[in-house]
Amino acid sequence: MFRGSYVALITPMTDSGLVDYAGLKQLVEYQIAHGTDGLIIMGTTGEAATIPFPEQLEVLAAVIEQVAGRCQVLAGNGSNSTAEAVEKTLQLNQFAIDGFLTVTPFYNKPTQKGMIAHFKAVAAAAAKPVLLYNVPGRTGVDLLATTVGELSAVNNIVGIKEATGSMTRLAELQQCCEKGFSLLSGDDATAAEFVLKGGHGVISVTTNVAPQGMTAMIQAALAGNREVALTVDSQLQALHRDLFIESNPIPTKWALRRMGFIQSDFARLPLTRLEPIHQVVIEQALQQAKINL
C-alpha cells in the first residue's frame, strides 16, 4: 500500500529553460532528509505537460540514481490519448520505479466508461502498480467513486490521488473500493482531515517547501492524533492556500528559489514567473510555516 507523505516534485530549471540538475539534487536530498515517503516525478507540478518525453526520462533516471532506494519514486505516465499513455508506460517500465501516477484523460472529457477502458489499458501495460489521479479542476472530467470502485478490482490498480478536497467523496471511495486500496489526498488544504477520516496519506505540493511539517502532520493523522495533526496543519494552511495564488507550480518555484534551493524560478511557457505583487504573499506564508529564509 502507498501510505504517508509524498511530494509532487517540481522540475527546477535554469533561466535559459534547461533542467537544473544541481538544483534537482538539492531538492531530492531536502525531501529525503525530512522524511518524505516518496517522490512523484513528472506529474502536473513537475511540468510534464511542457517537457518532451525523452527529457522526462532523463530527469527520472537522474532522480532514481540519486535516491538509490532511500524512498519511493513514482512516475507520471498520463495522457489524454490512451495510445500515448500506454506507449509512455511501456517505456517507463524499464526504470526502477515503485509505481505510476496516471491522471484522468484531460480535455477530451471522456465518459466514465471511456475512463474505465483507458485505465484498464494503461494498467495492462504497466509492470508496476498504478495510482489513479483525479483532479477535475485541471482536467475537466471527474472520476466518480463508483468508477474508482470498479477499477480498484483491476489487479495492479492499487490506489488513487483524489484531489477534489471533498470528504463526501472520501466516504464514497471508502464504501466503493476494494480492501487495501490506497486513498491519498491530492488537496493540501484538506489533507489532514482526509487522513484523520481514514485516508492513507497525501501527494502534496506544499511538501516541496515544507517536507518536515507535512511529514509530521501526516504521521500524526495516521496515528489518529487529531490535536497534533491539526496544530501542525494550522501553520501550513497559508502555504496550502497561497501556493495556488497563481497556477501551480509558479508560486512553489518562487518559494524554493527564495529558500535558496534553486537558482531560478523559470517555468516553461505558457507558465510564467510569479508576479511581483504575489511575492510578499508567498513570503508571509513561508514565515507562518516557520520556514527559515
PDB file of C-alpha atoms in Angstrom:
ATOM      1  CA  MET A   1       0.000   0.000   0.000  1.00  0.00           C
ATOM      2  CA  PHE A   2       1.158   3.529  -0.782  1.00  0.00           C
ATOM      3  CA  ARG A   3       0.952   5.371   2.517  1.00  0.00           C
ATOM      4  CA  GLY A   4       2.362   8.545   4.060  1.00  0.00           C
ATOM      5  CA  SER A   5       3.630  11.879   2.756  1.00  0.00           C
ATOM      6  CA  TYR A   6       4.538  12.113  -0.923  1.00  0.00           C
ATOM      7  CA  VAL A   7       5.730  15.169  -2.816  1.00  0.00           C
ATOM      8  CA  ALA A   8       4.642  16.179  -6.304  1.00  0.00           C
ATOM      9  CA  LEU A   9       8.156  17.386  -7.082  1.00  0.00           C
ATOM     10  CA  ILE A  10       8.846  20.439  -9.205  1.00  0.00           C
ATOM     11  CA  THR A  11      11.346  20.280 -12.045  1.00  0.00           C
ATOM     12  CA  PRO A  12      13.867  23.079 -11.441  1.00  0.00           C
ATOM     13  CA  MET A  13      15.184  24.929 -14.486  1.00  0.00           C
ATOM     14  CA  THR A  14      17.831  27.465 -15.332  1.00  0.00           C
ATOM     15  CA  ASP A  15      16.994  30.931 -16.600  1.00  0.00           C
ATOM     16  CA  SER A  16      17.554  29.584 -20.107  1.00  0.00           C
ATOM     17  CA  GLY A  17      14.939  26.864 -19.590  1.00  0.00           C
ATOM     18  CA  LEU A  18      17.204  23.831 -19.238  1.00  0.00           C
ATOM     19  CA  VAL A  19      16.655  21.344 -16.421  1.00  0.00           C
ATOM     20  CA  ASP A  20      18.751  22.374 -13.412  1.00  0.00           C
ATOM     21  CA  TYR A  21      20.184  19.047 -12.288  1.00  0.00           C
ATOM     22  CA  ALA A  22      22.192  20.568  -9.439  1.00  0.00           C
ATOM     23  CA  GLY A  23      19.014  22.132  -8.066  1.00  0.00           C
ATOM     24  CA  LEU A  24      17.130  18.878  -8.579  1.00  0.00           C
ATOM     25  CA  LYS A  25      19.738  17.048  -6.495  1.00  0.00           C
ATOM     26  CA  GLN A  26      19.314  19.543  -3.651  1.00  0.00           C
ATOM     27  CA  LEU A  27      15.539  19.203  -3.728  1.00  0.00           C
ATOM     28  CA  VAL A  28      15.681  15.401  -3.616  1.00  0.00           C
ATOM     29  CA  GLU A  29      18.049  15.451  -0.640  1.00  0.00           C
ATOM     30  CA  TYR A  30      15.859  18.000   1.141  1.00  0.00           C
ATOM     31  CA  GLN A  31      12.856  15.695   0.804  1.00  0.00           C
ATOM     32  CA  ILE A  32      14.657  12.554   1.928  1.00  0.00           C
ATOM     33  CA  ALA A  33      16.275  14.325   4.888  1.00  0.00           C
ATOM     34  CA  HIS A  34      12.869  15.385   6.201  1.00  0.00           C
ATOM     35  CA  GLY A  35      11.092  12.053   5.973  1.00  0.00           C
ATOM     36  CA  THR A  36       9.126  12.283   2.733  1.00  0.00           C
ATOM     37  CA  ASP A  37       7.960   8.790   1.826  1.00  0.00           C
ATOM     38  CA  GLY A  38       8.009   9.169  -1.928  1.00  0.00           C
ATOM     39  CA  LEU A  39       8.698  11.447  -4.884  1.00  0.00           C
ATOM     40  CA  ILE A  40       6.306  11.902  -7.793  1.00  0.00           C
ATOM     41  CA  ILE A  41       8.365  12.748 -10.871  1.00  0.00           C
ATOM     42  CA  MET A  42       6.821  14.404 -13.922  1.00  0.00           C
ATOM     43  CA  GLY A  43       3.346  14.998 -12.621  1.00  0.00           C
ATOM     44  CA  THR A  44       1.448  18.258 -13.063  1.00  0.00           C
ATOM     45  CA  THR A  45       3.728  20.052 -10.594  1.00  0.00           C
ATOM     46  CA  GLY A  46       6.762  18.733 -12.477  1.00  0.00           C
ATOM     47  CA  GLU A  47       5.544  20.443 -15.683  1.00  0.00           C
ATOM     48  CA  ALA A  48       5.167  17.202 -17.596  1.00  0.00           C
ATOM     49  CA  ALA A  49       2.762  18.950 -19.978  1.00  0.00           C
ATOM     50  CA  THR A  50       5.572  21.089 -21.412  1.00  0.00           C
ATOM     51  CA  ILE A  51       8.607  18.807 -21.070  1.00  0.00           C
ATOM     52  CA  PRO A  52       9.225  16.436 -24.010  1.00  0.00           C
ATOM     53  CA  PHE A  53       9.041  12.796 -23.022  1.00  0.00           C
ATOM     54  CA  PRO A  54      12.707  11.947 -23.779  1.00  0.00           C
ATOM     55  CA  GLU A  55      13.708  14.775 -21.435  1.00  0.00           C
ATOM     56  CA  GLN A  56      11.300  13.451 -18.798  1.00  0.00           C
ATOM     57  CA  LEU A  57      13.076  10.103 -18.946  1.00  0.00           C
ATOM     58  CA  GLU A  58      16.431  11.815 -18.343  1.00  0.00           C
ATOM     59  CA  VAL A  59      15.083  13.583 -15.256  1.00  0.00           C
ATOM     60  CA  LEU A  60      13.569  10.364 -13.931  1.00  0.00           C
ATOM     61  CA  ALA A  61      16.813   8.454 -14.455  1.00  0.00           C
ATOM     62  CA  ALA A  62      18.768  11.108 -12.554  1.00  0.00           C
ATOM     63  CA  VAL A  63      16.339  11.007  -9.612  1.00  0.00           C
ATOM     64  CA  ILE A  64      16.321   7.213  -9.411  1.00  0.00           C
ATOM     65  CA  GLU A  65      20.126   7.097  -9.390  1.00  0.00           C
ATOM     66  CA  GLN A  66      20.301   9.697  -6.634  1.00  0.00           C
ATOM     67  CA  VAL A  67      17.543   8.232  -4.466  1.00  0.00           C
ATOM     68  CA  ALA A  68      19.163   4.785  -4.558  1.00  0.00           C
ATOM     69  CA  GLY A  69      16.223   3.160  -2.790  1.00  0.00           C
ATOM     70  CA  ARG A  70      16.028   5.642   0.106  1.00  0.00           C
ATOM     71  CA  CYS A  71      12.390   6.482  -0.654  1.00  0.00           C
ATOM     72  CA  GLN A  72       9.781   5.525  -3.205  1.00  0.00           C
ATOM     73  CA  VAL A  73       9.800   7.026  -6.707  1.00  0.00           C
ATOM     74  CA  LEU A  74       6.674   7.167  -8.850  1.00  0.00           C
ATOM     75  CA  ALA A  75       6.486   8.399 -12.431  1.00  0.00           C
ATOM     76  CA  GLY A  76       3.716  10.331 -14.121  1.00  0.00           C
ATOM     77  CA  ASN A  77       2.545   8.489 -17.236  1.00  0.00           C
ATOM     78  CA  GLY A  78      -0.701  10.248 -18.066  1.00  0.00           C
ATOM     79  CA  SER A  79      -2.016  11.486 -21.390  1.00  0.00           C
ATOM     80  CA  ASN A  80      -5.363  12.395 -22.895  1.00  0.00           C
ATOM     81  CA  SER A  81      -4.583   9.783 -25.566  1.00  0.00           C
ATOM     82  CA  THR A  82      -4.856   6.200 -24.368  1.00  0.00           C
ATOM     83  CA  ALA A  83      -2.391   5.011 -27.009  1.00  0.00           C
ATOM     84  CA  GLU A  84       0.159   7.600 -25.882  1.00  0.00           C
ATOM     85  CA  ALA A  85      -0.327   6.755 -22.193  1.00  0.00           C
ATOM     86  CA  VAL A  86       0.225   3.073 -22.984  1.00  0.00           C
ATOM     87  CA  GLU A  87       3.356   3.816 -25.007  1.00  0.00           C
ATOM     88  CA  LYS A  88       4.770   6.026 -22.237  1.00  0.00           C
ATOM     89  CA  THR A  89       4.037   3.289 -19.700  1.00  0.00           C
ATOM     90  CA  LEU A  90       5.839   0.674 -21.767  1.00  0.00           C
ATOM     91  CA  GLN A  91       8.935   2.881 -21.967  1.00  0.00           C
ATOM     92  CA  LEU A  92       8.801   3.715 -18.249  1.00  0.00           C
ATOM     93  CA  ASN A  93       8.661   0.019 -17.339  1.00  0.00           C
ATOM     94  CA  GLN A  94      12.422  -0.171 -17.874  1.00  0.00           C
ATOM     95  CA  PHE A  95      13.063   2.155 -14.918  1.00  0.00           C
ATOM     96  CA  ALA A  96      13.413   1.079 -11.279  1.00  0.00           C
ATOM     97  CA  ILE A  97      10.316   2.929 -10.099  1.00  0.00           C
ATOM     98  CA  ASP A  98       7.813   1.923  -7.437  1.00  0.00           C
ATOM     99  CA  GLY A  99       4.691   2.846  -9.354  1.00  0.00           C
ATOM    100  CA  PHE A 100       2.866   5.096 -11.782  1.00  0.00           C
ATOM    101  CA  LEU A 101       0.628   8.118 -11.236  1.00  0.00           C
ATOM    102  CA  THR A 102      -1.921   8.184 -14.061  1.00  0.00           C
ATOM    103  CA  VAL A 103      -4.086  11.263 -14.422  1.00  0.00           C
ATOM    104  CA  THR A 104      -7.560  11.141 -15.934  1.00  0.00           C
ATOM    105  CA  PRO A 105      -7.590  11.947 -19.674  1.00  0.00           C
ATOM    106  CA  PHE A 106      -7.782  15.731 -19.877  1.00  0.00           C
ATOM    107  CA  TYR A 107      -9.575  17.977 -22.369  1.00  0.00           C
ATOM    108  CA  ASN A 108     -11.341  15.115 -24.204  1.00  0.00           C
ATOM    109  CA  LYS A 109     -13.914  14.811 -21.392  1.00  0.00           C
ATOM    110  CA  PRO A 110     -14.456  11.049 -21.752  1.00  0.00           C
ATOM    111  CA  THR A 111     -17.386   9.249 -20.171  1.00  0.00           C
ATOM    112  CA  GLN A 112     -16.948   7.051 -17.106  1.00  0.00           C
ATOM    113  CA  LYS A 113     -16.990   4.060 -19.470  1.00  0.00           C
ATOM    114  CA  GLY A 114     -14.231   5.635 -21.524  1.00  0.00           C
ATOM    115  CA  MET A 115     -12.098   6.235 -18.445  1.00  0.00           C
ATOM    116  CA  ILE A 116     -12.526   2.646 -17.306  1.00  0.00           C
ATOM    117  CA  ALA A 117     -11.270   1.461 -20.692  1.00  0.00           C
ATOM    118  CA  HIS A 118      -8.407   3.979 -20.589  1.00  0.00           C
ATOM    119  CA  PHE A 119      -7.141   2.958 -17.158  1.00  0.00           C
ATOM    120  CA  LYS A 120      -7.520  -0.745 -17.862  1.00  0.00           C
ATOM    121  CA  ALA A 121      -5.375  -0.328 -20.978  1.00  0.00           C
ATOM    122  CA  VAL A 122      -2.693   1.547 -19.032  1.00  0.00           C
ATOM    123  CA  ALA A 123      -2.773  -0.986 -16.199  1.00  0.00           C
ATOM    124  CA  ALA A 124      -2.377  -3.845 -18.671  1.00  0.00           C
ATOM    125  CA  ALA A 125       0.802  -2.199 -19.981  1.00  0.00           C
ATOM    126  CA  ALA A 126       2.229  -1.355 -16.554  1.00  0.00           C
ATOM    127  CA  ALA A 127       4.852  -3.540 -14.909  1.00  0.00           C
ATOM    128  CA  LYS A 128       4.465  -1.637 -11.616  1.00  0.00           C
ATOM    129  CA  PRO A 129       1.414  -0.598  -9.553  1.00  0.00           C
ATOM    130  CA  VAL A 130      -0.794   2.198 -10.853  1.00  0.00           C
ATOM    131  CA  LEU A 131      -2.249   5.069  -8.823  1.00  0.00           C
ATOM    132  CA  LEU A 132      -5.197   6.812 -10.423  1.00  0.00           C
ATOM    133  CA  TYR A 133      -5.229  10.612 -10.280  1.00  0.00           C
ATOM    134  CA  ASN A 134      -8.475  12.558 -10.181  1.00  0.00           C
ATOM    135  CA  VAL A 135      -8.160  16.357 -10.424  1.00  0.00           C
ATOM    136  CA  PRO A 136     -11.317  17.733 -12.082  1.00  0.00           C
ATOM    137  CA  GLY A 137     -10.218  21.342 -11.657  1.00  0.00           C
ATOM    138  CA  ARG A 138      -7.409  20.817 -14.166  1.00  0.00           C
ATOM    139  CA  THR A 139      -8.688  18.047 -16.413  1.00  0.00           C
ATOM    140  CA  GLY A 140     -12.351  18.931 -16.932  1.00  0.00           C
ATOM    141  CA  VAL A 141     -13.516  15.433 -16.012  1.00  0.00           C
ATOM    142  CA  ASP A 142     -14.383  13.768 -12.690  1.00  0.00           C
ATOM    143  CA  LEU A 143     -13.586  10.112 -11.972  1.00  0.00           C
ATOM    144  CA  LEU A 144     -16.584   9.111  -9.874  1.00  0.00           C
ATOM    145  CA  ALA A 145     -16.320   6.912  -6.789  1.00  0.00           C
ATOM    146  CA  THR A 146     -18.304   4.089  -8.351  1.00  0.00           C
ATOM    147  CA  THR A 147     -15.913   4.114 -11.312  1.00  0.00           C
ATOM    148  CA  VAL A 148     -12.917   4.030  -8.984  1.00  0.00           C
ATOM    149  CA  GLY A 149     -14.564   1.139  -7.164  1.00  0.00           C
ATOM    150  CA  GLU A 150     -14.749  -0.839 -10.380  1.00  0.00           C
ATOM    151  CA  LEU A 151     -11.139  -0.006 -11.237  1.00  0.00           C
ATOM    152  CA  SER A 152      -9.965  -0.965  -7.738  1.00  0.00           C
ATOM    153  CA  ALA A 153     -10.695  -4.583  -8.661  1.00  0.00           C
ATOM    154  CA  VAL A 154      -8.135  -4.434 -11.504  1.00  0.00           C
ATOM    155  CA  ASN A 155      -5.037  -6.365 -10.474  1.00  0.00           C
ATOM    156  CA  ASN A 156      -2.398  -3.622 -10.454  1.00  0.00           C
ATOM    157  CA  ILE A 157      -4.538  -0.519  -9.931  1.00  0.00           C
ATOM    158  CA  VAL A 158      -3.780  -0.043  -6.263  1.00  0.00           C
ATOM    159  CA  GLY A 159      -4.906   3.443  -5.233  1.00  0.00           C
ATOM    160  CA  ILE A 160      -5.927   6.959  -6.116  1.00  0.00           C
ATOM    161  CA  LYS A 161      -4.756  10.518  -5.657  1.00  0.00           C
ATOM    162  CA  GLU A 162      -8.107  12.224  -5.023  1.00  0.00           C
ATOM    163  CA  ALA A 163      -7.854  15.995  -5.445  1.00  0.00           C
ATOM    164  CA  THR A 164     -11.469  17.139  -5.158  1.00  0.00           C
ATOM    165  CA  GLY A 165     -10.985  18.029  -1.491  1.00  0.00           C
ATOM    166  CA  SER A 166     -14.377  16.523  -0.688  1.00  0.00           C
ATOM    167  CA  MET A 167     -14.826  14.470   2.467  1.00  0.00           C
ATOM    168  CA  THR A 168     -18.067  13.169   0.974  1.00  0.00           C
ATOM    169  CA  ARG A 169     -16.043  11.790  -1.912  1.00  0.00           C
ATOM    170  CA  LEU A 170     -13.649  10.137   0.535  1.00  0.00           C
ATOM    171  CA  ALA A 171     -16.556   8.397   2.262  1.00  0.00           C
ATOM    172  CA  GLU A 172     -17.880   7.218  -1.099  1.00  0.00           C
ATOM    173  CA  LEU A 173     -14.469   5.846  -2.062  1.00  0.00           C
ATOM    174  CA  GLN A 174     -14.173   4.020   1.245  1.00  0.00           C
ATOM    175  CA  GLN A 175     -17.518   2.388   0.550  1.00  0.00           C
ATOM    176  CA  CYS A 176     -16.846   1.525  -3.112  1.00  0.00           C
ATOM    177  CA  CYS A 177     -13.206   0.424  -3.231  1.00  0.00           C
ATOM    178  CA  GLU A 178     -11.569  -2.916  -2.581  1.00  0.00           C
ATOM    179  CA  LYS A 179      -9.912  -3.514   0.780  1.00  0.00           C
ATOM    180  CA  GLY A 180      -6.302  -2.343   0.780  1.00  0.00           C
ATOM    181  CA  PHE A 181      -6.857   0.266  -1.934  1.00  0.00           C
ATOM    182  CA  SER A 182      -4.722   3.338  -1.140  1.00  0.00           C
ATOM    183  CA  LEU A 183      -6.629   6.597  -0.744  1.00  0.00           C
ATOM    184  CA  LEU A 184      -4.273   9.570  -0.985  1.00  0.00           C
ATOM    185  CA  SER A 185      -5.341  13.191  -0.804  1.00  0.00           C
ATOM    186  CA  GLY A 186      -4.349  15.457  -3.665  1.00  0.00           C
ATOM    187  CA  ASP A 187      -5.642  18.563  -1.910  1.00  0.00           C
ATOM    188  CA  ASP A 188      -3.235  20.010   0.644  1.00  0.00           C
ATOM    189  CA  ALA A 189      -5.798  22.221   2.367  1.00  0.00           C
ATOM    190  CA  THR A 190      -7.972  19.247   3.375  1.00  0.00           C
ATOM    191  CA  ALA A 191      -5.295  16.545   3.610  1.00  0.00           C
ATOM    192  CA  ALA A 192      -5.188  16.457   7.406  1.00  0.00           C
ATOM    193  CA  GLU A 193      -8.928  15.840   7.673  1.00  0.00           C
ATOM    194  CA  PHE A 194      -8.763  13.374   4.774  1.00  0.00           C
ATOM    195  CA  VAL A 195      -6.250  11.212   6.656  1.00  0.00           C
ATOM    196  CA  LEU A 196      -7.954  11.645  10.020  1.00  0.00           C
ATOM    197  CA  LYS A 197     -11.109  10.268   8.399  1.00  0.00           C
ATOM    198  CA  GLY A 198      -9.327   7.147   7.204  1.00  0.00           C
ATOM    199  CA  GLY A 199      -7.267   8.190   4.179  1.00  0.00           C
ATOM    200  CA  HIS A 200      -3.768   6.830   3.857  1.00  0.00           C
ATOM    201  CA  GLY A 201      -1.689   9.897   3.021  1.00  0.00           C
ATOM    202  CA  VAL A 202      -1.132  12.785   0.642  1.00  0.00           C
ATOM    203  CA  ILE A 203       0.557  13.616  -2.643  1.00  0.00           C
ATOM    204  CA  SER A 204       1.375  17.228  -1.969  1.00  0.00           C
ATOM    205  CA  VAL A 205       2.528  20.500  -3.491  1.00  0.00           C
ATOM    206  CA  THR A 206       3.189  22.053  -0.062  1.00  0.00           C
ATOM    207  CA  THR A 207       5.675  19.286   0.718  1.00  0.00           C
ATOM    208  CA  ASN A 208       8.049  20.841  -1.840  1.00  0.00           C
ATOM    209  CA  VAL A 209       8.731  23.666   0.617  1.00  0.00           C
ATOM    210  CA  ALA A 210       7.669  22.168   3.975  1.00  0.00           C
ATOM    211  CA  PRO A 211       8.500  18.443   3.970  1.00  0.00           C
ATOM    212  CA  GLN A 212       9.171  18.238   7.701  1.00  0.00           C
ATOM    213  CA  GLY A 213       5.827  19.804   8.609  1.00  0.00           C
ATOM    214  CA  MET A 214       3.877  17.711   6.135  1.00  0.00           C
ATOM    215  CA  THR A 215       5.549  14.509   7.323  1.00  0.00           C
ATOM    216  CA  ALA A 216       4.743  15.365  10.944  1.00  0.00           C
ATOM    217  CA  MET A 217       1.163  16.254  10.116  1.00  0.00           C
ATOM    218  CA  ILE A 218       0.507  13.099   8.102  1.00  0.00           C
ATOM    219  CA  GLN A 219       2.142  10.810  10.654  1.00  0.00           C
ATOM    220  CA  ALA A 220       0.059  12.343  13.446  1.00  0.00           C
ATOM    221  CA  ALA A 221      -3.111  11.969  11.386  1.00  0.00           C
ATOM    222  CA  LEU A 222      -2.306   8.349  10.530  1.00  0.00           C
ATOM    223  CA  ALA A 223      -1.845   7.704  14.247  1.00  0.00           C
ATOM    224  CA  GLY A 224      -5.251   9.261  14.939  1.00  0.00           C
ATOM    225  CA  ASN A 225      -3.772  12.167  16.891  1.00  0.00           C
ATOM    226  CA  ARG A 226      -6.185  14.884  15.781  1.00  0.00           C
ATOM    227  CA  GLU A 227      -4.865  17.623  18.041  1.00  0.00           C
ATOM    228  CA  VAL A 228      -1.255  17.303  16.889  1.00  0.00           C
ATOM    229  CA  ALA A 229      -2.213  16.889  13.229  1.00  0.00           C
ATOM    230  CA  LEU A 230      -4.404  19.981  13.186  1.00  0.00           C
ATOM    231  CA  THR A 231      -1.919  22.038  15.192  1.00  0.00           C
ATOM    232  CA  VAL A 232       0.842  21.331  12.691  1.00  0.00           C
ATOM    233  CA  ASP A 233      -1.538  21.801   9.780  1.00  0.00           C
ATOM    234  CA  SER A 234      -2.649  25.219  11.062  1.00  0.00           C
ATOM    235  CA  GLN A 235       0.892  26.522  10.486  1.00  0.00           C
ATOM    236  CA  LEU A 236       0.793  25.213   6.906  1.00  0.00           C
ATOM    237  CA  GLN A 237      -2.646  26.446   5.870  1.00  0.00           C
ATOM    238  CA  ALA A 238      -1.339  29.694   4.365  1.00  0.00           C
ATOM    239  CA  LEU A 239       1.036  27.665   2.201  1.00  0.00           C
ATOM    240  CA  HIS A 240      -1.749  25.277   1.199  1.00  0.00           C
ATOM    241  CA  ARG A 241      -3.739  28.290   0.010  1.00  0.00           C
ATOM    242  CA  ASP A 242      -1.124  30.658  -1.360  1.00  0.00           C
ATOM    243  CA  LEU A 243       0.965  28.160  -3.313  1.00  0.00           C
ATOM    244  CA  PHE A 244      -2.030  28.238  -5.669  1.00  0.00           C
ATOM    245  CA  ILE A 245      -2.288  32.035  -5.863  1.00  0.00           C
ATOM    246  CA  GLU A 246      -1.096  31.538  -9.443  1.00  0.00           C
ATOM    247  CA  SER A 247      -1.104  28.337 -11.464  1.00  0.00           C
ATOM    248  CA  ASN A 248       0.896  25.516  -9.884  1.00  0.00           C
ATOM    249  CA  PRO A 249       3.930  25.280  -9.832  1.00  0.00           C
ATOM    250  CA  ILE A 250       4.638  29.001 -10.371  1.00  0.00           C
ATOM    251  CA  PRO A 251       4.420  30.008  -6.672  1.00  0.00           C
ATOM    252  CA  THR A 252       6.260  26.909  -5.458  1.00  0.00           C
ATOM    253  CA  LYS A 253       9.179  27.555  -7.773  1.00  0.00           C
ATOM    254  CA  TRP A 254       9.450  31.118  -6.494  1.00  0.00           C
ATOM    255  CA  ALA A 255       9.307  29.886  -2.879  1.00  0.00           C
ATOM    256  CA  LEU A 256      12.079  27.345  -3.435  1.00  0.00           C
ATOM    257  CA  ARG A 257      14.246  29.987  -5.078  1.00  0.00           C
ATOM    258  CA  ARG A 258      13.578  32.312  -2.140  1.00  0.00           C
ATOM    259  CA  MET A 259      14.610  29.500   0.223  1.00  0.00           C
ATOM    260  CA  GLY A 260      17.880  29.068  -1.663  1.00  0.00           C
ATOM    261  CA  PHE A 261      17.341  25.555  -3.035  1.00  0.00           C
ATOM    262  CA  ILE A 262      17.224  26.547  -6.702  1.00  0.00           C
ATOM    263  CA  GLN A 263      18.792  29.401  -8.631  1.00  0.00           C
ATOM    264  CA  SER A 264      15.830  30.275 -10.845  1.00  0.00           C
ATOM    265  CA  ASP A 265      12.037  30.196 -10.729  1.00  0.00           C
ATOM    266  CA  PHE A 266      11.809  29.745 -14.504  1.00  0.00           C
ATOM    267  CA  ALA A 267       8.847  27.729 -15.778  1.00  0.00           C
ATOM    268  CA  ARG A 268       8.283  26.753 -19.385  1.00  0.00           C
ATOM    269  CA  LEU A 269       5.691  28.660 -21.354  1.00  0.00           C
ATOM    270  CA  PRO A 270       2.786  29.081 -21.190  1.00  0.00           C
ATOM    271  CA  LEU A 271       3.625  29.220 -17.473  1.00  0.00           C
ATOM    272  CA  THR A 272       5.453  32.359 -16.394  1.00  0.00           C
ATOM    273  CA  ARG A 273       7.245  33.657 -13.288  1.00  0.00           C
ATOM    274  CA  LEU A 274       5.370  34.741 -10.171  1.00  0.00           C
ATOM    275  CA  GLU A 275       4.003  38.277 -10.389  1.00  0.00           C
ATOM    276  CA  PRO A 276       5.786  40.705  -8.023  1.00  0.00           C
ATOM    277  CA  ILE A 277       2.501  41.570  -6.293  1.00  0.00           C
ATOM    278  CA  HIS A 278       2.215  37.956  -5.105  1.00  0.00           C
ATOM    279  CA  GLN A 279       5.768  37.515  -3.854  1.00  0.00           C
ATOM    280  CA  VAL A 280       5.101  39.107  -0.461  1.00  0.00           C
ATOM    281  CA  VAL A 281       2.100  36.799  -0.023  1.00  0.00           C
ATOM    282  CA  ILE A 282       4.261  33.706  -0.516  1.00  0.00           C
ATOM    283  CA  GLU A 283       6.947  35.106   1.772  1.00  0.00           C
ATOM    284  CA  GLN A 284       4.399  35.634   4.533  1.00  0.00           C
ATOM    285  CA  ALA A 285       3.082  32.097   4.097  1.00  0.00           C
ATOM    286  CA  LEU A 286       6.635  30.737   4.426  1.00  0.00           C
ATOM    287  CA  GLN A 287       7.108  32.763   7.610  1.00  0.00           C
ATOM    288  CA  GLN A 288       3.828  31.468   9.049  1.00  0.00           C
ATOM    289  CA  ALA A 289       5.089  27.933   8.408  1.00  0.00           C
ATOM    290  CA  LYS A 290       8.255  28.859  10.352  1.00  0.00           C
ATOM    291  CA  ILE A 291      10.485  28.237   7.361  1.00  0.00           C
ATOM    292  CA  ASN A 292      13.868  29.927   7.595  1.00  0.00           C
ATOM    293  CA  LEU A 293      14.570  32.359   4.786  1.00  0.00           C
TER     294      LEU A 293
END
